[in-house]
XYZ file of C-alpha atoms in Angstrom:
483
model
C 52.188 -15.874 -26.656
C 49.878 -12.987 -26.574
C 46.909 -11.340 -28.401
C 47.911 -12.655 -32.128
C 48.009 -10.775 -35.609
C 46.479 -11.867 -38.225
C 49.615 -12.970 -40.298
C 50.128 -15.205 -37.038
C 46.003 -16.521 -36.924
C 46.978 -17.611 -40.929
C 50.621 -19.411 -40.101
C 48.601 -21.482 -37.642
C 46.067 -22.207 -39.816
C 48.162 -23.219 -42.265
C 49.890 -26.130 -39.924
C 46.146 -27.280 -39.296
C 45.027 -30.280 -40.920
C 41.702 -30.864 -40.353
C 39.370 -32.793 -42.823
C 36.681 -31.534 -44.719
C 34.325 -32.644 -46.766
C 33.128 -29.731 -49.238
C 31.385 -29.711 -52.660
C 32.833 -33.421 -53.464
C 36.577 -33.093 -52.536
C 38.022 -33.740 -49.287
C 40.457 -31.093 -47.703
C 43.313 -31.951 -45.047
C 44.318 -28.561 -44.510
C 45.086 -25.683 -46.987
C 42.292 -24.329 -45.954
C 43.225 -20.827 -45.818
C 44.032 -21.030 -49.774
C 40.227 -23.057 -50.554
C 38.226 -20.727 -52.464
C 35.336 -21.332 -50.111
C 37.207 -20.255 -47.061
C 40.030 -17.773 -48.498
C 37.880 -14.604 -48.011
C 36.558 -15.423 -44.867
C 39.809 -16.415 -42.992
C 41.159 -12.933 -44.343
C 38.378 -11.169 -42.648
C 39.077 -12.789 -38.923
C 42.860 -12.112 -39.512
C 41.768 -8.685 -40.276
C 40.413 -8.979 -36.698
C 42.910 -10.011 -35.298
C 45.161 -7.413 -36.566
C 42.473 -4.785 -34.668
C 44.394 -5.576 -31.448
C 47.400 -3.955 -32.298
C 45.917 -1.011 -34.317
C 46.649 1.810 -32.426
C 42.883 2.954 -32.588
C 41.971 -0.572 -30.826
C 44.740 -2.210 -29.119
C 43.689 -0.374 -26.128
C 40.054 -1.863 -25.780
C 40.552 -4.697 -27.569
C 43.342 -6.111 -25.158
C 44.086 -6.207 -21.517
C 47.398 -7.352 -19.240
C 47.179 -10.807 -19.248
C 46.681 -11.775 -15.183
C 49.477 -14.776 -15.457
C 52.313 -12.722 -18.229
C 51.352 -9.505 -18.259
C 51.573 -9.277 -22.408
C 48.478 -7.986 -23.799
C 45.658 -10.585 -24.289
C 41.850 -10.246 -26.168
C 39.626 -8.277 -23.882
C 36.882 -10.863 -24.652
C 38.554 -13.165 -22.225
C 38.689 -10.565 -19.441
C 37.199 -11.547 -16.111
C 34.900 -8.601 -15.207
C 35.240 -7.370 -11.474
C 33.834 -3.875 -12.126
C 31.224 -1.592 -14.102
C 34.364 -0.238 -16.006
C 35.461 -4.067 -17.122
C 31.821 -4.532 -18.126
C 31.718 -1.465 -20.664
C 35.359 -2.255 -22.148
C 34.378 -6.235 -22.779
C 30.781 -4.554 -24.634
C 33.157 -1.804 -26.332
C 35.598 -4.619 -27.672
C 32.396 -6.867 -28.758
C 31.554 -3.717 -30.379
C 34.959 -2.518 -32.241
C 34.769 -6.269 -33.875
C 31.556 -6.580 -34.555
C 31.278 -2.964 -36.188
C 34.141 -4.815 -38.933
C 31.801 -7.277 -40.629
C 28.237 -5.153 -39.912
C 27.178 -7.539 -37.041
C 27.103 -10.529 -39.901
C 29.926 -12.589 -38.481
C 27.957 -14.459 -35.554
C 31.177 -16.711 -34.441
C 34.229 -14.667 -34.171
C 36.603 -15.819 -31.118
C 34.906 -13.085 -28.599
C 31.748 -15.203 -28.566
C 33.163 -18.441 -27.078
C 36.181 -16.504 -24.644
C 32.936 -15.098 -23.327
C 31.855 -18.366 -22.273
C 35.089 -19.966 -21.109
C 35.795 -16.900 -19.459
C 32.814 -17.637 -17.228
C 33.037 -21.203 -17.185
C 36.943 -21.224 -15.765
C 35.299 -18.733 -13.258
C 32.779 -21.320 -12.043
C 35.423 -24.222 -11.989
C 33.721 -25.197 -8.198
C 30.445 -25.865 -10.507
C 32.590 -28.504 -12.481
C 34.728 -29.758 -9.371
C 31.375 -31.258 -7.606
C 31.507 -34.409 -9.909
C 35.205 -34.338 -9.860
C 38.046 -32.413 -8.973
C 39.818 -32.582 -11.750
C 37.266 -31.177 -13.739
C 37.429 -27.718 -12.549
C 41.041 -27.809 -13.248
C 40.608 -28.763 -16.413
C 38.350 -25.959 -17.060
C 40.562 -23.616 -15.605
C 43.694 -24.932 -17.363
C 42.082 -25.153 -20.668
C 40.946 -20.967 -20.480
C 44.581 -20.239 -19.746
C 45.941 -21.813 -22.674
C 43.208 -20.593 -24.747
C 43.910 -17.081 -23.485
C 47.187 -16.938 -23.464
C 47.299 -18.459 -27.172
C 44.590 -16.529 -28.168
C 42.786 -19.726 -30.296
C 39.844 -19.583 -32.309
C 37.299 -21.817 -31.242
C 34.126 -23.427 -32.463
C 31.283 -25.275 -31.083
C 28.843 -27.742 -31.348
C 25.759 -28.690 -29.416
C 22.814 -30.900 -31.038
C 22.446 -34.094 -32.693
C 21.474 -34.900 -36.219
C 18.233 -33.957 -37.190
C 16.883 -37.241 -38.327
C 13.582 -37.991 -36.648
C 12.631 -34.856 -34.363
C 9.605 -36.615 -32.911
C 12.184 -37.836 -30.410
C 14.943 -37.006 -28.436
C 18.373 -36.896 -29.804
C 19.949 -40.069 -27.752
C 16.803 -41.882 -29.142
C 17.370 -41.144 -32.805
C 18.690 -43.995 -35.225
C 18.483 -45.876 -32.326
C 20.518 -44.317 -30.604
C 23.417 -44.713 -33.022
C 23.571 -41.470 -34.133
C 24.560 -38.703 -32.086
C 27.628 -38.429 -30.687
C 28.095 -40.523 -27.515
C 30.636 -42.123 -25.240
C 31.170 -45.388 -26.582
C 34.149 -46.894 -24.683
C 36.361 -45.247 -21.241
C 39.826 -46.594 -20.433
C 42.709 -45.035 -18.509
C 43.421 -42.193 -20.646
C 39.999 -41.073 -21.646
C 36.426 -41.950 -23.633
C 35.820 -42.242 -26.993
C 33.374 -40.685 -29.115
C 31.075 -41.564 -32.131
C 28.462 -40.445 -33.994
C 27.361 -36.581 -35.487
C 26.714 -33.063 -33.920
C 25.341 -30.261 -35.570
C 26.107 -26.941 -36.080
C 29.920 -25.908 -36.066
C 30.007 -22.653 -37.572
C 33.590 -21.464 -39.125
C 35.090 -24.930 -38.252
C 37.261 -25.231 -40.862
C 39.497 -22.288 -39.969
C 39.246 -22.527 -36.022
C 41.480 -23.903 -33.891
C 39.769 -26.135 -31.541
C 36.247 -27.674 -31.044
C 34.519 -27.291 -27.587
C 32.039 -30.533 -27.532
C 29.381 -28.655 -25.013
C 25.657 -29.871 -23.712
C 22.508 -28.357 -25.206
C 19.707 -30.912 -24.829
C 17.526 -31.068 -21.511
C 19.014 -34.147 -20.381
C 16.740 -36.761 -18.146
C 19.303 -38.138 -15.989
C 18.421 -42.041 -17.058
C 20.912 -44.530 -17.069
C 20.386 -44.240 -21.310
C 21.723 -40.300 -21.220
C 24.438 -41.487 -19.501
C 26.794 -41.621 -22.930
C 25.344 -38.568 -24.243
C 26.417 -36.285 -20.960
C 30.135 -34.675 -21.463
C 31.510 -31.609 -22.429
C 34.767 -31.900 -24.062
C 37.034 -29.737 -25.996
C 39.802 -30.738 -28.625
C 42.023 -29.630 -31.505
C 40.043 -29.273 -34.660
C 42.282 -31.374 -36.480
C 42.303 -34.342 -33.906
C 42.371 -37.507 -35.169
C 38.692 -39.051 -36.672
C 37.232 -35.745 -36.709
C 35.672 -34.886 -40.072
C 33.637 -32.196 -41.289
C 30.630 -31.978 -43.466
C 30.371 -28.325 -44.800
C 27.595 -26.860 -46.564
C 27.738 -25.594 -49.578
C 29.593 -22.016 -49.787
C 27.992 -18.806 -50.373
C 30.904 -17.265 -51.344
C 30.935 -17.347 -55.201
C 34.318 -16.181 -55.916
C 32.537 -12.965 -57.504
C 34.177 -9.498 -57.057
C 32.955 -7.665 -53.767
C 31.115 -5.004 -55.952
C 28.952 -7.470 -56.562
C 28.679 -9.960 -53.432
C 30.218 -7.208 -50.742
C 29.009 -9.216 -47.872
C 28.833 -13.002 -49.186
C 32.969 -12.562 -50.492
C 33.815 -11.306 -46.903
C 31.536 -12.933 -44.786
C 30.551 -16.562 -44.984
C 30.927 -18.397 -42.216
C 30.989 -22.151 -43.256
C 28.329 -24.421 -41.389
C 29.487 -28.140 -40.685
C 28.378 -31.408 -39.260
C 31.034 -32.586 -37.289
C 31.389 -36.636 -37.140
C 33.163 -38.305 -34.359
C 34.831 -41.581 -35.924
C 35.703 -43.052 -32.684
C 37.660 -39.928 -31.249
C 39.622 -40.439 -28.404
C 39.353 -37.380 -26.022
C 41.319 -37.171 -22.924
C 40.650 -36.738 -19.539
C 42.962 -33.493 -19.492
C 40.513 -32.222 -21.512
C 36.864 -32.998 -20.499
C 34.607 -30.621 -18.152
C 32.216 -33.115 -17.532
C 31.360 -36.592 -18.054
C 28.087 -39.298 -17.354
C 26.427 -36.130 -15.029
C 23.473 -35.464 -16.771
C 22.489 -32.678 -14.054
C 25.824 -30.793 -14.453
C 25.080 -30.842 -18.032
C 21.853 -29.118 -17.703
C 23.136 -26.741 -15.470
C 26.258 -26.321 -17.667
C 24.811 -22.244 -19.115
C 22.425 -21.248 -16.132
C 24.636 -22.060 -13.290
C 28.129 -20.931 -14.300
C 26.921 -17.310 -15.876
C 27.840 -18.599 -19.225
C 24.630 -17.481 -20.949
C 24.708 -14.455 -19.683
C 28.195 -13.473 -21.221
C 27.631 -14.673 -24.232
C 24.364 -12.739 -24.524
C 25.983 -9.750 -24.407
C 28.710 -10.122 -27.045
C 25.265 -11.285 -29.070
C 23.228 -8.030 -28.372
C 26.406 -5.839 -28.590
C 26.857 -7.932 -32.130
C 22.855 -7.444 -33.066
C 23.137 -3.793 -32.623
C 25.857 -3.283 -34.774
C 24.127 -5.114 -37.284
C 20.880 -3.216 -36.640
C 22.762 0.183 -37.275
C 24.219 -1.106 -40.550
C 20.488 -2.047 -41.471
C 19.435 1.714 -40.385
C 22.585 3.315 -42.355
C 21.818 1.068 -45.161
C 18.116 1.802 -45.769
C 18.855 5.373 -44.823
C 20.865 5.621 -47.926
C 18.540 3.673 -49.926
C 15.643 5.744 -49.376
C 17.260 9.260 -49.964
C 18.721 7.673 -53.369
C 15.695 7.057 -54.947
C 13.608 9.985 -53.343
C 11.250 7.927 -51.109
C 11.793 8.570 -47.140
C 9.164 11.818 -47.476
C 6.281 9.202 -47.875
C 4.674 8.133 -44.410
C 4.861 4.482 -44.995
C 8.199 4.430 -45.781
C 8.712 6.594 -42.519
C 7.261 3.963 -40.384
C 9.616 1.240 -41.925
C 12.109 3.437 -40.905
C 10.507 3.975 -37.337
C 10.569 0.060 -36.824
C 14.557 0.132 -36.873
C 15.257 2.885 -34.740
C 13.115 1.089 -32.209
C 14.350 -1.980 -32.581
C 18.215 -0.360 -32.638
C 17.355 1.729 -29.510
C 15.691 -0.998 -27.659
C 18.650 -3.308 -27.981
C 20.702 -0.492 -26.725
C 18.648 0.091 -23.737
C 19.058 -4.074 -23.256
C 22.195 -3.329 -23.186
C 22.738 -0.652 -20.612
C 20.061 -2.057 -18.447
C 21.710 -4.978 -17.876
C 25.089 -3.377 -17.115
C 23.028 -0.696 -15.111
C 21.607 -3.863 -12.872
C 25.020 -6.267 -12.990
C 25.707 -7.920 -9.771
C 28.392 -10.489 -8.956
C 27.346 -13.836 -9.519
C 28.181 -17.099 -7.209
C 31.559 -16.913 -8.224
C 32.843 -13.381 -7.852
C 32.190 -12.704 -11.432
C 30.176 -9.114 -12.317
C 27.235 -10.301 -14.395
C 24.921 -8.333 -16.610
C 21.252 -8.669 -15.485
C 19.977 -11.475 -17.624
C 16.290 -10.320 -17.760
C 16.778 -7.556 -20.151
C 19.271 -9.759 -22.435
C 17.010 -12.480 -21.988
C 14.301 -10.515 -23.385
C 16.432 -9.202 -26.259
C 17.498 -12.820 -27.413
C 13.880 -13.483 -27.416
C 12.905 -10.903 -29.799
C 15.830 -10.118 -32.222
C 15.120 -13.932 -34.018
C 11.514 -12.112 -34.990
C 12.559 -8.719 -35.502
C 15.343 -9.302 -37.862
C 13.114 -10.884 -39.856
C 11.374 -7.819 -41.045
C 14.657 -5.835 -42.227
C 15.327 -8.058 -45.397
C 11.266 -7.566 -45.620
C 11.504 -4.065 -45.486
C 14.747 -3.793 -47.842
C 12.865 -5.359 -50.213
C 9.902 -3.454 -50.505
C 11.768 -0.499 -50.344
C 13.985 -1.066 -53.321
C 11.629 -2.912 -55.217
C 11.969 -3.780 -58.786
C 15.432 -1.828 -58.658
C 16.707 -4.738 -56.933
C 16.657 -6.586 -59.985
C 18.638 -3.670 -62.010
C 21.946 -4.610 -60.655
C 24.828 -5.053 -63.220
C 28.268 -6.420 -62.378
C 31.268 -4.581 -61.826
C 32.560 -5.671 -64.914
C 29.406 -3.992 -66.640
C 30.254 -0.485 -65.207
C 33.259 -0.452 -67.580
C 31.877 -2.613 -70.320
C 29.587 -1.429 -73.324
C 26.842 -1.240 -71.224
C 28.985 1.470 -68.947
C 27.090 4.624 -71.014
C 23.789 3.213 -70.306
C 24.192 2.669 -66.589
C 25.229 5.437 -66.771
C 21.982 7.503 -67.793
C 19.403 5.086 -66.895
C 20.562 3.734 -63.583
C 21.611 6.762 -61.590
C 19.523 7.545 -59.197
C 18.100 11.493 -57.278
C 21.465 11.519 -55.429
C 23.578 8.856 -57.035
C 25.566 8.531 -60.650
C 24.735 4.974 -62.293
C 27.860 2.987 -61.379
C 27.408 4.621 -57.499
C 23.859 3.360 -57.428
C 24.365 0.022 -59.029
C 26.826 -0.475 -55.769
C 24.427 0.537 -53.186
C 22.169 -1.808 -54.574
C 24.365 -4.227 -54.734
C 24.700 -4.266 -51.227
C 21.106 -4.262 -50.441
C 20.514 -7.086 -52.801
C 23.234 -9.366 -50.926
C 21.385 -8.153 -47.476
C 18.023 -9.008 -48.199
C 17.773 -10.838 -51.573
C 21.388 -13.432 -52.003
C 21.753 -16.882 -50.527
C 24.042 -15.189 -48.499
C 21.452 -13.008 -46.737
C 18.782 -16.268 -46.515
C 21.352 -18.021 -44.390
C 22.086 -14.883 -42.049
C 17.864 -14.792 -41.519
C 18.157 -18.166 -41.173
C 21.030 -18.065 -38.263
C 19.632 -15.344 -36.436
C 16.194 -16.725 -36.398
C 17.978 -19.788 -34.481
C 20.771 -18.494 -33.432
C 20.035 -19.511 -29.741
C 17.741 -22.476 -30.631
C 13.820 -23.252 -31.391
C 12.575 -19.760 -30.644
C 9.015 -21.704 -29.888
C 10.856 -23.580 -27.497
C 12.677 -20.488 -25.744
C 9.720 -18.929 -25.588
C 8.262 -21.785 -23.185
C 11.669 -21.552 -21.724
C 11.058 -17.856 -20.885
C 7.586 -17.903 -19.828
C 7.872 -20.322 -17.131
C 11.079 -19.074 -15.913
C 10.123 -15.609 -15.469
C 8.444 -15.110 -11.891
C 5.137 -13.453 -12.547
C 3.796 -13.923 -8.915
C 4.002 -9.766 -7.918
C 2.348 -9.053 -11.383
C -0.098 -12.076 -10.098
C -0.589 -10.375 -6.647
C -0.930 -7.364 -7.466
C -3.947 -7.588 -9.911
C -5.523 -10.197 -7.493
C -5.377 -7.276 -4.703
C -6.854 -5.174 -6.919
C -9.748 -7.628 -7.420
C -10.122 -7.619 -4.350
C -10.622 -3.926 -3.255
C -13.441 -3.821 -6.290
């Protein structure tokens, strides 16, 4: 196989049965059809046609190293400057297609088996056959071109202590039994985004693992089909309302479900495990193999797309209703085009500064995407702020679509248009400002990107003791010193 279409992402999906739990009804398979998913899965096979549109197929697919066919760019291996920008322009070309809200399409994860496979001598220090595996497993999901998921923390059930503690110790997923063939697996992991509609699960660490003998069961990274047998999935409840895009343009298109994903004694194979019982190759699973890195710059390549959509959006907000000439409004304004320039900066700083890693592997400069996936959880907390206080009350003046040619159509007509706008044109804009800033749909994207890489009080302590401040240090002692 090769880069797929999106008629061939939906005839897989509809041989998948995995089982979900959603709204009171449990679904084994059909989930392409489910009115909570339908939308959604149309979008990523809308993606997926992208590689072979003529406009794309070019940057959104290289020669595959092993067939030669074209494969997703996402999963090349970058040698060069030149593979650097084409993986950020394909991030980009994808990203661009849902405004930056999709935060789990396929490129994310390739970007971390991409430089996982490369570090297969991390994985082959506990065992051999673990860096094959690795290596085997981002073939196949190259070549295939699967969708895949992921899940990393345990249940939140008592956060005063550590995951393997909780329920005493019953809950979160752990190795349970070993034999010839493999270990098996119960308990719950949080937070698989857009599991119903992938095609495999990748069971990776997240926790800070002690390295007792009691972490032991908790220390693995797995991946399996994401119908595999006693894998279920508890999905939230869906934000897609089955109303017309007019009137939810980003919740009918966008919604990527959430899950809890329970392990009812799931038997995963050796074939396909990375690591197992190591609790220090687990904690070194992202810093040591470049894995972060990647995937932090598919994430800022995906935030500034979003933040441009924000700009263009409240661009168009303010010259409809005659506002942007007022200074306040102005320095809303400012606050985006700083943010959106320095995320691009981020960006080509980090390319600017790549160097090859332990492995061979070109890797962006993680300092200045570090400091970006510090900041964007805060930031993008003041656009749905700003939205709303820029469209104020006329957020609440938003009829349906069905009301722009109903008997209310005249009055729309005259009351809501706006200084650049006719009624119905206005009533859409808004529209799509109210499901930014003001629908469930745009809660759970604040939500997400406020934790999209975890506590952001805890990264924060992450960041501050891993960044070497010793020059800065030195230097201001010398100048003590001289005074």
């Amino acid at each position: 196989m090769a880069a797929r279409t999106g008629k061939e992402f939906l005839e897989r999906l509809s041989a998948s049965r995995p089982t979900v739990h959603i709204q009171g009804e449990t679904r084994t398979g059909g989930i392409q059809d489910h009115p909570a998913f339908r939308n959604v899965v149309r979008t990523y096979a809308e993606l997926y046609d992208l590689q072979h549109s003529p406009a794309h197929k070019d940057v959104l697919t290289y020669p595959s190293p092993t067939t030669g066919d074209p494969v997703g760019t996402s999963f090349l291996t970058p040698r060069t400057p030149d593979d650097l920008v084409k993986r950020r322009k394909a991030f980009k070309v994808w990203a661009d297609h849902s405004n930056g809200m999709l935060g789990r399409t396929g490129d994310f994860l390739n970007s971390s088996l991409m430089a996982l496979a490369s570090a297969a001598d991390w994985f082959a220090q506990a065992d051999p056959a673990f860096g094959e595996n690795i290596g085997r497993y981002y073939e196949r999901v190259r070549e295939a071109d699967l969708l895949c998921t992921h899940t990393l923390i345990p249940p939140q059930v008592n956060r005063s202590v550590a995951g393997p503690q909780q329920g005493g110790g019953k809950l979160a997923a752990r190795i349970v039994k070993e034999d010839d063939n493999g270990v098996v697996i119960r308990g719950a992991r949080m937070l698989a985004t857009s599991a119903p509609f992938a095609d495999e699960i990748l069971v990776f660490p997240s926790t800070v693992l002690r390295g007792t003998p009691d972490d032991k069961p908790y220390s693995y990274a797995f991946a399996l089909p994401i119908d595999t047998k006693g894998l279920r999935y508890l999905a939230r409840e869906p934000l897609d309302l089955g109303r017309p895009s007019h009137d939810h343009p980003l919740g009918s298109r966008f919604d990527e479900s959430d899950c809890v994903v329970v392990f009812d004694d799931v038997h995963v194979p050796y074939e396909r495990c990375f690591a197992l019982g190591d609790a220090e190759l687990c904690n070194g699973f992202y810093a040591q193999t470049s894995s972060m890195v990647h995937m932090t710059h598919q994430v800022v390549t995906r935030t500034t797309a979003k933040t441009e959509y924000i700009l263009g959006l409240v661009s168009l907000l303010t010259e409809a209703i005659g506002i942007e000439q007022f200074p306040h409004v102005q320095g809303d304004i400012a606050e985006i085009i700083a943010t959106l320039e320095m995320l691009r900066a981020f960006l080509r700083a980090a390319e600017a500064d790549a160097e090859i890693n332990a492995y061979g592997v070109l890797t962006p400069a993680f300092a200045p995407l570090n400091a970006a996936r510090n900041l964007y959880p805060k930031l993008y907390q003041r656009f749905p702020e700003i939205l709303r206080k820029l469209g104020a009350s006329g957020l609440m003046a938003t009829p349906t679509e069905l009301d722009l040619s109903g008997p209310a159509a005249a009055d729309i007509e005259a009351y809501l248009q706006s200084a650049t706008l006719t009624g119905p044109d206005r009533v859409k804009l808004f529209r799509l400002v109210w499901d930014t800033c003001i629908s469930a749909f745009s809660g759970r994207q604040a939500l997400y990107e406020y934790y999209f890489f975890g506590d952001p009080v805890r990264m924060a302590g992450a960041y501050v003791t891993s960044y070497d401040r010793e020059p800065y240090k030195a230097k201001v002692q010398a100048f003590l010193e001289r005074s």
